[in-house]
PDB file of C-alpha atoms in Angstrom:
ATOM      1  CA  MET I  25       0.000   0.000   0.000  1.00  0.00           C
ATOM      2  CA  THR I  26       1.367   3.404  -0.957  1.00  0.00           C
ATOM      3  CA  ASN I  27       0.474   6.852   0.339  1.00  0.00           C
ATOM      4  CA  PRO I  28      -0.492   8.797  -2.825  1.00  0.00           C
ATOM      5  CA  LEU I  29       0.066  12.427  -1.831  1.00  0.00           C
ATOM      6  CA  HIS I  30      -0.955  15.056  -4.382  1.00  0.00           C
ATOM      7  CA  GLY I  31       1.391  17.998  -4.720  1.00  0.00           C
ATOM      8  CA  GLU I  32       3.331  20.351  -6.947  1.00  0.00           C
ATOM      9  CA  ALA I  33       6.982  20.271  -7.986  1.00  0.00           C
ATOM     10  CA  ARG I  34       9.159  23.109  -6.713  1.00  0.00           C
ATOM     11  CA  ALA I  35      12.623  24.350  -7.609  1.00  0.00           C
ATOM     12  CA  GLY I  36      15.488  22.223  -6.368  1.00  0.00           C
ATOM     13  CA  GLY I  37      13.584  18.976  -6.836  1.00  0.00           C
ATOM     14  CA  ARG I  38      11.367  19.507  -3.786  1.00  0.00           C
ATOM     15  CA  VAL I  39       7.639  18.767  -3.788  1.00  0.00           C
ATOM     16  CA  ALA I  40       4.966  20.845  -2.040  1.00  0.00           C
ATOM     17  CA  VAL I  41       2.170  18.710  -0.589  1.00  0.00           C
ATOM     18  CA  GLY I  42      -0.298  21.072   1.037  1.00  0.00           C
ATOM     19  CA  PRO I  43       1.699  23.316   3.383  1.00  0.00           C
ATOM     20  CA  ALA I  44       4.552  20.771   3.625  1.00  0.00           C
ATOM     21  CA  GLU I  45       7.622  21.017   1.405  1.00  0.00           C
ATOM     22  CA  LEU I  46       9.037  17.523   1.064  1.00  0.00           C
ATOM     23  CA  PRO I  47      12.413  16.370  -0.210  1.00  0.00           C
ATOM     24  CA  GLY I  48      12.328  15.199  -3.787  1.00  0.00           C
ATOM     25  CA  PRO I  49      13.556  11.773  -4.749  1.00  0.00           C
ATOM     26  CA  PRO I  50      16.609  11.122  -6.889  1.00  0.00           C
ATOM     27  CA  GLY I  51      15.589  12.011 -10.422  1.00  0.00           C
ATOM     28  CA  ALA I  52      13.246  14.761  -9.272  1.00  0.00           C
ATOM     29  CA  GLY I  53      15.215  17.102 -11.518  1.00  0.00           C
ATOM     30  CA  ALA I  54      13.072  15.722 -14.354  1.00  0.00           C
ATOM     31  CA  LEU I  55      10.140  17.577 -12.779  1.00  0.00           C
ATOM     32  CA  ALA I  56       9.589  21.191 -13.738  1.00  0.00           C
ATOM     33  CA  PRO I  57       8.492  23.657 -11.060  1.00  0.00           C
ATOM     34  CA  GLY I  58       4.710  23.799 -11.149  1.00  0.00           C
ATOM     35  CA  ASP I  59       4.218  20.231 -12.423  1.00  0.00           C
ATOM     36  CA  ALA I  60       1.333  18.417 -10.736  1.00  0.00           C
ATOM     37  CA  VAL I  61       2.855  15.415  -8.964  1.00  0.00           C
ATOM     38  CA  VAL I  62       1.655  12.410  -7.027  1.00  0.00           C
ATOM     39  CA  TYR I  63       4.275  11.788  -4.339  1.00  0.00           C
ATOM     40  CA  GLY I  64       4.083   8.084  -3.606  1.00  0.00           C
ATOM     41  CA  VAL I  65       5.706   6.708  -0.464  1.00  0.00           C
ATOM     42  CA  ARG I  66       5.050   3.440   1.357  1.00  0.00           C
ATOM     43  CA  PRO I  67       4.219   3.591   5.092  1.00  0.00           C
ATOM     44  CA  GLU I  68       7.440   1.801   6.070  1.00  0.00           C
ATOM     45  CA  TYR I  69       9.503   4.510   4.332  1.00  0.00           C
ATOM     46  CA  LEU I  70       8.135   7.301   6.511  1.00  0.00           C
ATOM     47  CA  ALA I  71       9.811   8.030   9.846  1.00  0.00           C
ATOM     48  CA  TYR I  72       7.364   8.881  12.621  1.00  0.00           C
ATOM     49  CA  ALA I  73       8.069  11.887  14.844  1.00  0.00           C
ATOM     50  CA  ALA I  74       6.142  13.256  17.832  1.00  0.00           C
ATOM     51  CA  ALA I  75       7.754  16.698  17.382  1.00  0.00           C
ATOM     52  CA  PRO I  76       7.946  19.010  14.348  1.00  0.00           C
ATOM     53  CA  ALA I  77      10.522  17.923  11.795  1.00  0.00           C
ATOM     54  CA  LYS I  78      11.897  19.589   8.670  1.00  0.00           C
ATOM     55  CA  GLY I  79      10.611  18.139   5.405  1.00  0.00           C
ATOM     56  CA  ALA I  80       7.740  16.349   7.140  1.00  0.00           C
ATOM     57  CA  LEU I  81       4.008  15.965   6.752  1.00  0.00           C
ATOM     58  CA  SER I  82       2.014  16.830   9.840  1.00  0.00           C
ATOM     59  CA  GLY I  83      -1.362  15.600  10.897  1.00  0.00           C
ATOM     60  CA  ASP I  84      -3.557  14.412  13.684  1.00  0.00           C
ATOM     61  CA  VAL I  85      -3.292  10.757  14.656  1.00  0.00           C
ATOM     62  CA  THR I  86      -6.682   9.284  13.755  1.00  0.00           C
ATOM     63  CA  VAL I  87      -6.068   5.535  13.913  1.00  0.00           C
ATOM     64  CA  VAL I  88      -3.433   3.315  15.549  1.00  0.00           C
ATOM     65  CA  GLU I  89      -3.534  -0.317  14.382  1.00  0.00           C
ATOM     66  CA  ASN I  90      -1.520  -3.061  16.062  1.00  0.00           C
ATOM     67  CA  LEU I  91       0.447  -5.136  13.525  1.00  0.00           C
ATOM     68  CA  ALA I  92       2.115  -7.422  16.113  1.00  0.00           C
ATOM     69  CA  SER I  93       5.715  -6.147  15.923  1.00  0.00           C
ATOM     70  CA  ALA I  94       4.728  -2.664  14.727  1.00  0.00           C
ATOM     71  CA  GLN I  95       1.865  -0.206  14.588  1.00  0.00           C
ATOM     72  CA  LEU I  96       0.253   1.366  11.543  1.00  0.00           C
ATOM     73  CA  VAL I  97      -0.489   4.986  12.444  1.00  0.00           C
ATOM     74  CA  THR I  98      -2.819   7.063  10.270  1.00  0.00           C
ATOM     75  CA  LEU I  99      -2.249  10.831  10.153  1.00  0.00           C
ATOM     76  CA  GLU I 100      -4.779  13.257   8.681  1.00  0.00           C
ATOM     77  CA  GLY I 101      -3.816  16.852   7.988  1.00  0.00           C
ATOM     78  CA  GLU I 102      -3.734  19.660   5.451  1.00  0.00           C
ATOM     79  CA  SER I 103      -1.383  17.634   3.248  1.00  0.00           C
ATOM     80  CA  GLY I 104      -3.787  14.699   3.117  1.00  0.00           C
ATOM     81  CA  THR I 105      -3.897  11.308   4.780  1.00  0.00           C
ATOM     82  CA  ALA I 106      -0.723   9.298   5.317  1.00  0.00           C
ATOM     83  CA  GLN I 107      -0.037   6.011   7.039  1.00  0.00           C
ATOM     84  CA  VAL I 108       3.243   5.362   8.866  1.00  0.00           C
ATOM     85  CA  VAL I 109       4.670   2.086  10.178  1.00  0.00           C
ATOM     86  CA  VAL I 110       6.054   2.600  13.687  1.00  0.00           C
ATOM     87  CA  ALA I 111       8.114  -0.060  15.476  1.00  0.00           C
ATOM     88  CA  GLU I 112       6.304  -1.333  18.555  1.00  0.00           C
ATOM     89  CA  ASP I 113       9.237  -0.442  20.806  1.00  0.00           C
ATOM     90  CA  ALA I 114       9.629   3.075  19.357  1.00  0.00           C
ATOM     91  CA  GLU I 115       9.640   5.827  21.962  1.00  0.00           C
ATOM     92  CA  ASP I 116       6.822   7.710  20.186  1.00  0.00           C
ATOM     93  CA  ALA I 117       4.700   4.629  19.525  1.00  0.00           C
ATOM     94  CA  GLU I 118       2.262   5.434  22.328  1.00  0.00           C
ATOM     95  CA  ASP I 119       0.739   8.539  20.726  1.00  0.00           C
ATOM     96  CA  ALA I 120      -3.026   8.300  20.936  1.00  0.00           C
ATOM     97  CA  PRO I 121      -5.640   9.372  18.412  1.00  0.00           C
ATOM     98  CA  GLY I 122      -6.125  13.133  18.538  1.00  0.00           C
ATOM     99  CA  THR I 123      -2.454  13.994  19.063  1.00  0.00           C
ATOM    100  CA  THR I 124      -0.414  15.719  16.361  1.00  0.00           C
ATOM    101  CA  ALA I 125       2.502  13.876  14.772  1.00  0.00           C
ATOM    102  CA  TRP I 126       4.860  14.184  11.798  1.00  0.00           C
ATOM    103  CA  ALA I 127       5.963  11.797   9.054  1.00  0.00           C
ATOM    104  CA  VAL I 128       9.349  12.295   7.388  1.00  0.00           C
ATOM    105  CA  PRO I 129       9.806  10.568   4.014  1.00  0.00           C
ATOM    106  CA  ARG I 130      13.004   8.829   2.929  1.00  0.00           C
ATOM    107  CA  PRO I 131      13.773  10.602  -0.375  1.00  0.00           C
ATOM    108  CA  ASP I 132      15.489   7.519  -1.809  1.00  0.00           C
ATOM    109  CA  ARG I 133      12.241   5.544  -1.419  1.00  0.00           C
ATOM    110  CA  VAL I 134       9.771   8.084  -2.877  1.00  0.00           C
ATOM    111  CA  LEU I 135       8.115   7.417  -6.238  1.00  0.00           C
ATOM    112  CA  PRO I 136       7.039  10.578  -8.091  1.00  0.00           C
ATOM    113  CA  TYR I 137       4.302  10.333 -10.720  1.00  0.00           C
ATOM    114  CA  ARG I 138       3.361  12.959 -13.308  1.00  0.00           C
ATOM    115  CA  GLU I 139       0.209  12.456 -15.389  1.00  0.00           C
ATOM    116  CA  GLY I 140       0.003   8.853 -14.178  1.00  0.00           C
ATOM    117  CA  ALA I 141       3.535   7.917 -15.272  1.00  0.00           C
ATOM    118  CA  LEU I 142       6.484   7.251 -12.985  1.00  0.00           C
ATOM    119  CA  VAL I 143       9.133   9.976 -13.320  1.00  0.00           C
ATOM    120  CA  SER I 144      12.663   8.623 -13.356  1.00  0.00           C
TER     121      SER I 144
END
């Protein structure tokens, strides 16, 4: 399952998704500023943070699902809905629904799409 986040390419290969400006993946130079982009990132390639982080999506925790050795945390915010896999023993893993959290993407694991086609 991938988080399809709708955004717009910016200068320097970055991607704006709502108010968040996220790091672009390798090859993002093929995107022109202003291009409509779907920023695809799997939940396991987002780092969960309980405090504001640069280059992160923010949102309210709406659902926390137990996956045995991890939790699947759903964030909903101005940038859209994103799911993050959080290790069960992670320090921040106890955040409850209603709290605000951040998700930081790994740029090397992001898949950018333009007009339905993968940009490489």
